[in-house]
Tab-separated table of C-alpha atoms in Angstrom:
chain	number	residue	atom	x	y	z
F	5	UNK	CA	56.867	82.376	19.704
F	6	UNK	CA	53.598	83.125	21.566
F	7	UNK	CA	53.452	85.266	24.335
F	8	UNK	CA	52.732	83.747	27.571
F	9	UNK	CA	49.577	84.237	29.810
F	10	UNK	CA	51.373	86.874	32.229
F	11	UNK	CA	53.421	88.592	29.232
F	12	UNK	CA	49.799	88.907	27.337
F	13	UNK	CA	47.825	90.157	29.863
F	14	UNK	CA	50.401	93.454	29.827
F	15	UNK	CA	50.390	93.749	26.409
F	16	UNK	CA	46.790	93.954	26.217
F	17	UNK	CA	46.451	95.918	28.992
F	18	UNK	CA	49.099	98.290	27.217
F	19	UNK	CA	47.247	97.728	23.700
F	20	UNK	CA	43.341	98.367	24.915
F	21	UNK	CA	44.292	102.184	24.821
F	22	UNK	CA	46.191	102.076	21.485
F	23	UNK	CA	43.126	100.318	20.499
F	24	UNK	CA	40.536	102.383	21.281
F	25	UNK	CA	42.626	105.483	19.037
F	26	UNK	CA	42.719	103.005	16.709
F	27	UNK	CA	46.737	102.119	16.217
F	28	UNK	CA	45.848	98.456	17.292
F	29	UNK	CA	43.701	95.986	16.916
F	30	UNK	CA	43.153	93.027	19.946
F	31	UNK	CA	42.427	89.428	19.029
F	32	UNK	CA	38.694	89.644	19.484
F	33	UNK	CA	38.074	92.732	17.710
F	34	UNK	CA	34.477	92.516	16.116
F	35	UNK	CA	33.463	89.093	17.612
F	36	UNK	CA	29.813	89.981	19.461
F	37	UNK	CA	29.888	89.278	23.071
F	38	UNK	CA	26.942	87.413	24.840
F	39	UNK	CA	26.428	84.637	27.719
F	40	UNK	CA	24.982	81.304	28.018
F	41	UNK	CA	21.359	81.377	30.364
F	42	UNK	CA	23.149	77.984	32.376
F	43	UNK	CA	25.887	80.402	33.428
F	44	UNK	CA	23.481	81.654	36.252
F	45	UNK	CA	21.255	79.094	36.339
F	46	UNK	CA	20.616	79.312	40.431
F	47	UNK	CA	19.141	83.224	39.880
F	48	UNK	CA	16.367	81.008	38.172
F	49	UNK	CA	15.560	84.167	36.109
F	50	UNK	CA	13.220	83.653	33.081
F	51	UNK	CA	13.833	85.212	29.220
F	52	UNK	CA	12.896	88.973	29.948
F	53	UNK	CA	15.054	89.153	33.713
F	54	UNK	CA	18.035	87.481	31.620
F	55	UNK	CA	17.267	89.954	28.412
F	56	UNK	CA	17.792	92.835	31.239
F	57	UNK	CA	20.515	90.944	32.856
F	58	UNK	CA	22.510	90.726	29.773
F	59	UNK	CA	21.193	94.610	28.427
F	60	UNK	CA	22.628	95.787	31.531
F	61	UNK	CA	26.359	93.976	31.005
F	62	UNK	CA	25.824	96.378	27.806
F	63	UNK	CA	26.178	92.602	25.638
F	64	UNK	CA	25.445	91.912	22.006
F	65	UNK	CA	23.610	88.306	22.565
F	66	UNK	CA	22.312	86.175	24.344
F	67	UNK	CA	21.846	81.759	24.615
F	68	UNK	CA	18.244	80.964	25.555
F	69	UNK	CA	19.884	76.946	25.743
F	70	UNK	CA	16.808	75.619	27.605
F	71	UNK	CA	13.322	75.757	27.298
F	72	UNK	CA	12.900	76.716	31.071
F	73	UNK	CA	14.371	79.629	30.434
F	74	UNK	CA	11.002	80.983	28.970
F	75	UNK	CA	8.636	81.752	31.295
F	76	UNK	CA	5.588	80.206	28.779
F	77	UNK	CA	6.012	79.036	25.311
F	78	UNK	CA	2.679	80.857	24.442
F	79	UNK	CA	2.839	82.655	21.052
F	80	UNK	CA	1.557	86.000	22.854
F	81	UNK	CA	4.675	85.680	25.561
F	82	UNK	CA	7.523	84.952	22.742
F	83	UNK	CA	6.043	87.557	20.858
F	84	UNK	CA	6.611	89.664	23.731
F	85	UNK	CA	10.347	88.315	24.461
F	86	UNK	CA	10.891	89.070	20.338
F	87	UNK	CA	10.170	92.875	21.170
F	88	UNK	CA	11.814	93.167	24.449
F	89	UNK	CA	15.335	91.833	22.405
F	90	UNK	CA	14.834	94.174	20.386
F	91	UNK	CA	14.202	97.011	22.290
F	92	UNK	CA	16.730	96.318	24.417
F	93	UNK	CA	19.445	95.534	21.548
F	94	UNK	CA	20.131	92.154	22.485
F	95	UNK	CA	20.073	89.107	19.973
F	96	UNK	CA	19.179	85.443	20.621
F	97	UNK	CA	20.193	82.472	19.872
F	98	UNK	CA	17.827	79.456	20.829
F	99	UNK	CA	18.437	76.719	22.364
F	100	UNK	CA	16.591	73.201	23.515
F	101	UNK	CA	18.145	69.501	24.743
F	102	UNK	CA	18.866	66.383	23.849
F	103	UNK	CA	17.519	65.325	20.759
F	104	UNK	CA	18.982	61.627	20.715
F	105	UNK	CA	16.282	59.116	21.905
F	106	UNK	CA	18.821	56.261	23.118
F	107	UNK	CA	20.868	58.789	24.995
F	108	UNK	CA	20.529	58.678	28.938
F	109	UNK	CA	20.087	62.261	28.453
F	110	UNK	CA	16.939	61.729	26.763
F	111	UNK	CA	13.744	63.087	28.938
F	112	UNK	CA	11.234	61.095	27.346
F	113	UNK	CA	7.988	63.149	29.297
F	114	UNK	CA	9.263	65.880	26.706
F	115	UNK	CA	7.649	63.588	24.162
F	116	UNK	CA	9.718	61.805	20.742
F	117	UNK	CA	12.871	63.498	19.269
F	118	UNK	CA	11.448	64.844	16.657
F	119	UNK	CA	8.758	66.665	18.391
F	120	UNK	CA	11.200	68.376	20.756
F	121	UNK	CA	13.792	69.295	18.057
F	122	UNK	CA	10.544	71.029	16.299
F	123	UNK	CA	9.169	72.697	19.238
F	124	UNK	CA	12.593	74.121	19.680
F	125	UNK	CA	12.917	75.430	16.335
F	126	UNK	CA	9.603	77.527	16.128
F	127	UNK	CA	10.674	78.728	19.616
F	128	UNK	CA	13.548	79.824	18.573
F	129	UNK	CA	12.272	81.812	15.679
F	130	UNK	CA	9.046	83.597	17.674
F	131	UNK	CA	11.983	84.615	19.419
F	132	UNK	CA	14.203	86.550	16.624
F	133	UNK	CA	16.544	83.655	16.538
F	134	UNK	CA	18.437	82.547	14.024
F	135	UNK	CA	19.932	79.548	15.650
F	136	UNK	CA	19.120	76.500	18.059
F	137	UNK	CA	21.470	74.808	20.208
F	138	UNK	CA	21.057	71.171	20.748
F	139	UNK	CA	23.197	67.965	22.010
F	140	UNK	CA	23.213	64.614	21.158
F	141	UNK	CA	23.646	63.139	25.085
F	142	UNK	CA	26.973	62.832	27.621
F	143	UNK	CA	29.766	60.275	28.584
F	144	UNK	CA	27.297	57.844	29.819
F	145	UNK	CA	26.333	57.251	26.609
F	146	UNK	CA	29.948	57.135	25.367
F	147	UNK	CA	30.661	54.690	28.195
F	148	UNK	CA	27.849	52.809	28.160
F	149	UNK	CA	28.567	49.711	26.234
F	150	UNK	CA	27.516	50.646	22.884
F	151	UNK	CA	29.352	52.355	19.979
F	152	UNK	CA	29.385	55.886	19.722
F	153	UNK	CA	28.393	55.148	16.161
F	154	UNK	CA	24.900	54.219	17.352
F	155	UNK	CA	24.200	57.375	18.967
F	156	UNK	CA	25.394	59.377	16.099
F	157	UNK	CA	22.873	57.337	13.680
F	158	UNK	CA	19.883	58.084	15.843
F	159	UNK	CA	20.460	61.726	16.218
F	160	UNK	CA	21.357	61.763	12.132
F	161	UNK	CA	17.919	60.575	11.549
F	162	UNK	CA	16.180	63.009	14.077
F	163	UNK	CA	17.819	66.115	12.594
F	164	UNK	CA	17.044	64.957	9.297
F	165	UNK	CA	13.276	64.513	10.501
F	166	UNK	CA	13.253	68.346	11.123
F	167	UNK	CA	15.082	69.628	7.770
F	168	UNK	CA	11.783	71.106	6.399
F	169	UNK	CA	10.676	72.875	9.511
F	170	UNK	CA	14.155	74.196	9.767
F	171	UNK	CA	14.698	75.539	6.822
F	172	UNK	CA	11.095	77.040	5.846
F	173	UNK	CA	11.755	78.822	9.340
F	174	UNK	CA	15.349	79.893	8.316
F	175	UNK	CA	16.570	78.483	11.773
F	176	UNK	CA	19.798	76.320	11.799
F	177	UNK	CA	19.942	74.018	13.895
F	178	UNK	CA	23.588	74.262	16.277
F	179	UNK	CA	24.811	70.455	17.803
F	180	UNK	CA	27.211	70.985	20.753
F	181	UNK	CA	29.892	68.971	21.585
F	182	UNK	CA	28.331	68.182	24.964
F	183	UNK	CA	30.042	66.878	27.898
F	184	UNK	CA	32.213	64.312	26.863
F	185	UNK	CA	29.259	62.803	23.921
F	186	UNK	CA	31.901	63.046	20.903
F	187	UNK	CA	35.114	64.599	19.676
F	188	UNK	CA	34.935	66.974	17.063
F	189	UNK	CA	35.156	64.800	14.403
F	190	UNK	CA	32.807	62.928	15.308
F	191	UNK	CA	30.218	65.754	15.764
F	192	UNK	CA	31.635	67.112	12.540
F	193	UNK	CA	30.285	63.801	10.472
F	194	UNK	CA	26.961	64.122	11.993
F	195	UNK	CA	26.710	67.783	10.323
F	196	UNK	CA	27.826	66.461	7.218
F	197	UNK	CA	25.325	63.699	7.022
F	198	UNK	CA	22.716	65.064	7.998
F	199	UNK	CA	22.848	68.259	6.052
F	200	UNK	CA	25.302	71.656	6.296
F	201	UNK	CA	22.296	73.221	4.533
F	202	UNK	CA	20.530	73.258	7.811
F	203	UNK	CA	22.663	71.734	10.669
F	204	UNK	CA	26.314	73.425	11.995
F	205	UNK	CA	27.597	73.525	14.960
F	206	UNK	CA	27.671	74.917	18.713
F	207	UNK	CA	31.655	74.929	19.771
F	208	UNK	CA	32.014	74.311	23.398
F	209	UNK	CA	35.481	74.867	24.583
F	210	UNK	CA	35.320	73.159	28.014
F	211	UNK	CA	34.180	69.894	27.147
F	212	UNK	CA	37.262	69.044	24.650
F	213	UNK	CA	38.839	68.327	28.241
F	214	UNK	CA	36.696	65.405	28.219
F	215	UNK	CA	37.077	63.492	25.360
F	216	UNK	CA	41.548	63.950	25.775
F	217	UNK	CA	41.013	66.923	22.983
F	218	UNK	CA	43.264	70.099	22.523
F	219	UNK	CA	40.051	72.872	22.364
F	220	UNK	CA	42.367	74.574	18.932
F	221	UNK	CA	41.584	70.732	17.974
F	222	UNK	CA	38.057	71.171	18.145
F	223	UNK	CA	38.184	74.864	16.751
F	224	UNK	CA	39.968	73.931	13.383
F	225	UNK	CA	37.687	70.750	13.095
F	226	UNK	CA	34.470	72.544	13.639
F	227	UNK	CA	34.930	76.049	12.849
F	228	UNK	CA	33.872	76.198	9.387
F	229	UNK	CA	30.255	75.072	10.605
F	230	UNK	CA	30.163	77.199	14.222
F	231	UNK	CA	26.731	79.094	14.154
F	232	UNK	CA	26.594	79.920	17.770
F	233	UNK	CA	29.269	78.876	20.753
F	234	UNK	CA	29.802	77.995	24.366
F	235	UNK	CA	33.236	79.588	25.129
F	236	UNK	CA	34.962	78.954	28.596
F	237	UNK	CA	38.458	77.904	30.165
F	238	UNK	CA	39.879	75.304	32.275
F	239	UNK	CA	43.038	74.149	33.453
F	240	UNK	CA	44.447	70.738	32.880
F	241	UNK	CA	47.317	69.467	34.743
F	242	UNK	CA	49.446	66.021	35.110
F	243	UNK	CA	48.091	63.455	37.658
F	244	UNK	CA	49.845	59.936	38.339
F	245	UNK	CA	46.818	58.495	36.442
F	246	UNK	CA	46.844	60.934	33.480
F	247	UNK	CA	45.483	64.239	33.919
F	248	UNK	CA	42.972	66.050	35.920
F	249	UNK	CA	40.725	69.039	34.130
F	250	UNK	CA	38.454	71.247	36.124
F	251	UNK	CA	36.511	74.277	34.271
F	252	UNK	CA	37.390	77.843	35.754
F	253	UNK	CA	36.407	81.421	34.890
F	254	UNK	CA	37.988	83.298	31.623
F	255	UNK	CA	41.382	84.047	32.262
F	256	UNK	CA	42.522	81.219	35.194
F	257	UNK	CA	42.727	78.846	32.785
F	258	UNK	CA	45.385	77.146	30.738
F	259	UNK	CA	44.168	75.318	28.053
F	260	UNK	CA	43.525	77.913	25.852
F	261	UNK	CA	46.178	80.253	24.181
F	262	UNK	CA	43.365	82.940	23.332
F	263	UNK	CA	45.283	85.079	20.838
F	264	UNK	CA	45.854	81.896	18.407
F	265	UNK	CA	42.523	80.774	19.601
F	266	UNK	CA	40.862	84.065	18.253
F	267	UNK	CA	42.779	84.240	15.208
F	268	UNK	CA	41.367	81.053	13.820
F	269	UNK	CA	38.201	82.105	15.247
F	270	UNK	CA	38.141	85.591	13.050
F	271	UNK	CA	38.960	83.355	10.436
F	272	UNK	CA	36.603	80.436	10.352
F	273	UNK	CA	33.322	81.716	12.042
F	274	UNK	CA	33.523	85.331	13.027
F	275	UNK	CA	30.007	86.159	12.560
F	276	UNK	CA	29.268	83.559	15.426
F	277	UNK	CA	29.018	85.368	18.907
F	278	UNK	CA	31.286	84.419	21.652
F	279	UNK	CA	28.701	82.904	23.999
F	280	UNK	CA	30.449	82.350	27.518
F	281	UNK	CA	29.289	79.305	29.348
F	282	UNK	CA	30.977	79.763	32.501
F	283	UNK	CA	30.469	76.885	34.664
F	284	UNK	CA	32.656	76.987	37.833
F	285	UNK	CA	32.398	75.363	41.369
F	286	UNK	CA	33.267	71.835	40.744
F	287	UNK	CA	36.127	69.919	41.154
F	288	UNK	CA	38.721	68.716	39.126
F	289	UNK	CA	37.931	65.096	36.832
F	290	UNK	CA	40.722	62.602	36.225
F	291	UNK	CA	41.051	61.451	32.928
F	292	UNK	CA	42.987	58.151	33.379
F	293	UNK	CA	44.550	57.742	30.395
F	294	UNK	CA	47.526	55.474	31.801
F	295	UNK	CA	44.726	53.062	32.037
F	296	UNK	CA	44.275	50.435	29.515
F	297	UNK	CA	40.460	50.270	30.050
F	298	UNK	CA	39.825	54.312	29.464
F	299	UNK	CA	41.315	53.464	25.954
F	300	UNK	CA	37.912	51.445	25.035
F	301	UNK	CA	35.880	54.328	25.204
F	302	UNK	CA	38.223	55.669	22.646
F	303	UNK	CA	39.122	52.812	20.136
F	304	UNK	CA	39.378	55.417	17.188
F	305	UNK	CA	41.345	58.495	18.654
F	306	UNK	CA	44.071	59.700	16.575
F	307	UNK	CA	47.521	59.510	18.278
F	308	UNK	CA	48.294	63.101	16.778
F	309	UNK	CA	45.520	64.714	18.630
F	310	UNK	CA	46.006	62.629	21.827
F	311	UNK	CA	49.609	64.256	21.336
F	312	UNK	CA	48.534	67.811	21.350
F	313	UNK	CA	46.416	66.799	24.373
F	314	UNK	CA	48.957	65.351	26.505
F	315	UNK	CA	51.255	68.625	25.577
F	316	UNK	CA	48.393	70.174	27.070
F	317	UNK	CA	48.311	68.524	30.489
F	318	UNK	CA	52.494	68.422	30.328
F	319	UNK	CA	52.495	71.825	30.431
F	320	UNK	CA	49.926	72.885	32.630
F	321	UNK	CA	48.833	73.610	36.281
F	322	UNK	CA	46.083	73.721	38.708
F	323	UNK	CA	43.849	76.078	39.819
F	324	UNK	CA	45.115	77.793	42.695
F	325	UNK	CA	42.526	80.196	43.439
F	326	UNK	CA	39.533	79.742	45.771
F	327	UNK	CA	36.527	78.029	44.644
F	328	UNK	CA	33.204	77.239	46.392
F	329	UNK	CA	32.602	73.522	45.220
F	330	UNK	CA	29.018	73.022	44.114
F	331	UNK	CA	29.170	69.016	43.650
F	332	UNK	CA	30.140	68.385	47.357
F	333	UNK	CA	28.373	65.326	49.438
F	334	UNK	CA	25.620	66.366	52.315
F	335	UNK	CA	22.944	68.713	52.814
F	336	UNK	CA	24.198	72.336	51.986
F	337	UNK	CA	23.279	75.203	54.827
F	338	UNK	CA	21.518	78.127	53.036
F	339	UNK	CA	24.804	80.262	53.444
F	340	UNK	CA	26.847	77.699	51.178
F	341	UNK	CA	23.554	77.992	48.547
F	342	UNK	CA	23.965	81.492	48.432
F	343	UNK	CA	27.859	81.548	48.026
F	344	UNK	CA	27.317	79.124	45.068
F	345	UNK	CA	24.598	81.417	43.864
F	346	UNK	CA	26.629	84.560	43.836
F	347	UNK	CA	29.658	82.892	42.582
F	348	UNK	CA	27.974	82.282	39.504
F	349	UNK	CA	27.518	85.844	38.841
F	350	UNK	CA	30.968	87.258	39.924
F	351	UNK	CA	32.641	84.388	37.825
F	352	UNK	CA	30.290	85.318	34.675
F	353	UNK	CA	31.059	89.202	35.389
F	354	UNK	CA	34.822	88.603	35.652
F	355	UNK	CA	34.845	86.618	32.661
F	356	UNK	CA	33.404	89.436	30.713
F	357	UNK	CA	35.264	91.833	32.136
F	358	UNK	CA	38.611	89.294	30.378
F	359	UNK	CA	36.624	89.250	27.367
F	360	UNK	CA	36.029	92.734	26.983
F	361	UNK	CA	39.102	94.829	28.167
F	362	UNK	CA	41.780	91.795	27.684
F	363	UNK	CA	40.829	89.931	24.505
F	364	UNK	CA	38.709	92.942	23.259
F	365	UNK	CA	35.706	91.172	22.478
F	366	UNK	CA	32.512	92.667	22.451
F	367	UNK	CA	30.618	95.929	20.268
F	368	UNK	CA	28.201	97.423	22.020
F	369	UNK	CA	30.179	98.173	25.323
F	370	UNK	CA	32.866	99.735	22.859
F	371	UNK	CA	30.506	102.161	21.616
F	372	UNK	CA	28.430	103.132	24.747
């Protein structure tokens, strides 16, 4: 039987001393530690502030997931951000957008597909990385009249457009399953199509919520191709309509048994850092799955995973905490901006406070 959150949390706390004289080992034992740059995207810092940022946090890693996190793409200034990782003992993982040109989440000023896939490639290794996150595009595009199939196809043939550049640069390329685009399956046969050789995957574990999908779901589907993650909790709770999700910091949540969670994890992909995306301040999302016409979005979801789902949201709560809410209507005085601002960073700094001394994830900070 697993132990519940409250029952955990004091056995952990007990364990993180036997631990540390070695007698017992916690869940996320050798699993690096690092953040996702959108986690405190209103700071507005640039690669070298977030390098320090994360240095400071004594981290193992950190997600570069936008090319505006880099203060100029000149070869001199990556060069430089190359050094200052390494000085500073942090790794990086790369990161750029969407990459589907029929998405709604396509920018086309960024010019074709294949030319921003590229650039974020040999970004990502002047950098040191290893990796690049991408995405194929959101629930608009899911919702938006045209099969899902579609979308897949046309980012298929722009990751296969980039297979040489990839590999003579020994960067793989990482597709997220990003807000509500696909279910893991579904981001799982884009991998295999378009090449394992080159392409894997970026796990998110807060937008499962969105496409009705149990995040262990999306963990055993994807983890044998996980090259770099976006870890974070939620809750998910019963509503008359179906269920209502809403993303929290590490450790509120309840979607997530993290001991199972990071036992699969150790097994399927533990060389991938645990990346937290922490995204809070916005409100709970109804998922109204009592409604016949949410079901067209999903004509091919398995009734087994829907089930593990809906055991989810059975079983669940809200958040009861407090909560500045970002995605409010109106014109925001400076004081809210600054309380959204700052809880960014104490939600991030919680989270990795969870991570570290709860779930015991994390090197460097063990050995400093």
């Amino acid at each position: 039987m697993s132990l519940g959150r409250r029952e955990f949390l004091a056995a952990a706390l007990g364990g993180a001393a036997a631990s540390a004289s070695g007698q017992q080992r916690l869940p996320g034992d050798g699993i690096r530690l690092g953040f996702d740059s959108y986690s405190v995207r209103a700071f507005r810092w640039k690669d070298i502030q977030l390098l320090d940022y994360a240095a400071g946090l004594k981290l193992d890693a950190i997600q570069f997931s936008s090319m505006d996190d880099y203060h100029s793409l000149d070869p001199a200034h990556l060069r430089k951000v190359k050094e200052h990782a390494e000085r500073v003992g942090i790794a990086i993982d790369g990161g750029t957008g969407c990459i589907c040109p029929i998405s709604k989440s396509f920018s086309a000023k960024d010019g074709p597909a294949t030319e921003v896939l590229i650039r974020g490639i040999k970004t990502a290794r002047a950098v040191g990385a290893s990796s690049m996150r991408c995405f194929m595009g959101s629930k608009d595009d899911r919702r938006s009249g045209r099969p899902i199939e579609e979308f897949m196809d046309s980012t298929i043939k722009t990751l296969r457009s980039a297979k040489t550049q990839a590999q003579d640069l020994g960067v793989r390329i990482a597709l997220e399953n990003h807000a509500g685009d696909m279910r893991a399956s579904e981001v799982k046969t884009i991998i295999t199509e378009a090449g394992t050789d080159f392409v894997g995957a970026c796990l998110d574990t807060g937008n499962p919520m969105w496409v009705m999908e149990d995040p262990q779901v999306t963990l055993e589907t994807l983890g044998p191709y996980v090259v770099t993650t976006h870890v974070r909790d939620s809750v998910i709770f019963e509503v008359p309509r179906g269920a209502a999700a809403q993303w929290v910091a590490l450790g509120d949540g309840c979607s997530i048994d993290f001991p199972r969670f990071l036992a699969l994890y150790q097994e399927l992909c533990p060389k991938a850092v645990m990346q937290l995306e922490i995204i809070t301040g916005r409100p709970p999302e109804t998922l109204p799955y009592y409604e016949a016409a949410f079901w067209k979005f999903f004509p091919k979801m398995p009734a087994a995973e829907f089930a593990r789902f809906a055991a989810l949201a059975k079983n669940g709560h809200a958040f009861m905490g407090s909560m500045v809410i970002e995605d409010s209507p109106g014109e925001k005085p400076p004081e809210f901006r600054t309380a959204l601002k700052e809880q960014q960073r104490f939600d991030l700094e919680r989270s990795f406070e969870y991570a570290k001394k709860i779930l015991g994830v994390g090197v460097r900070w063990k050995n400093s």
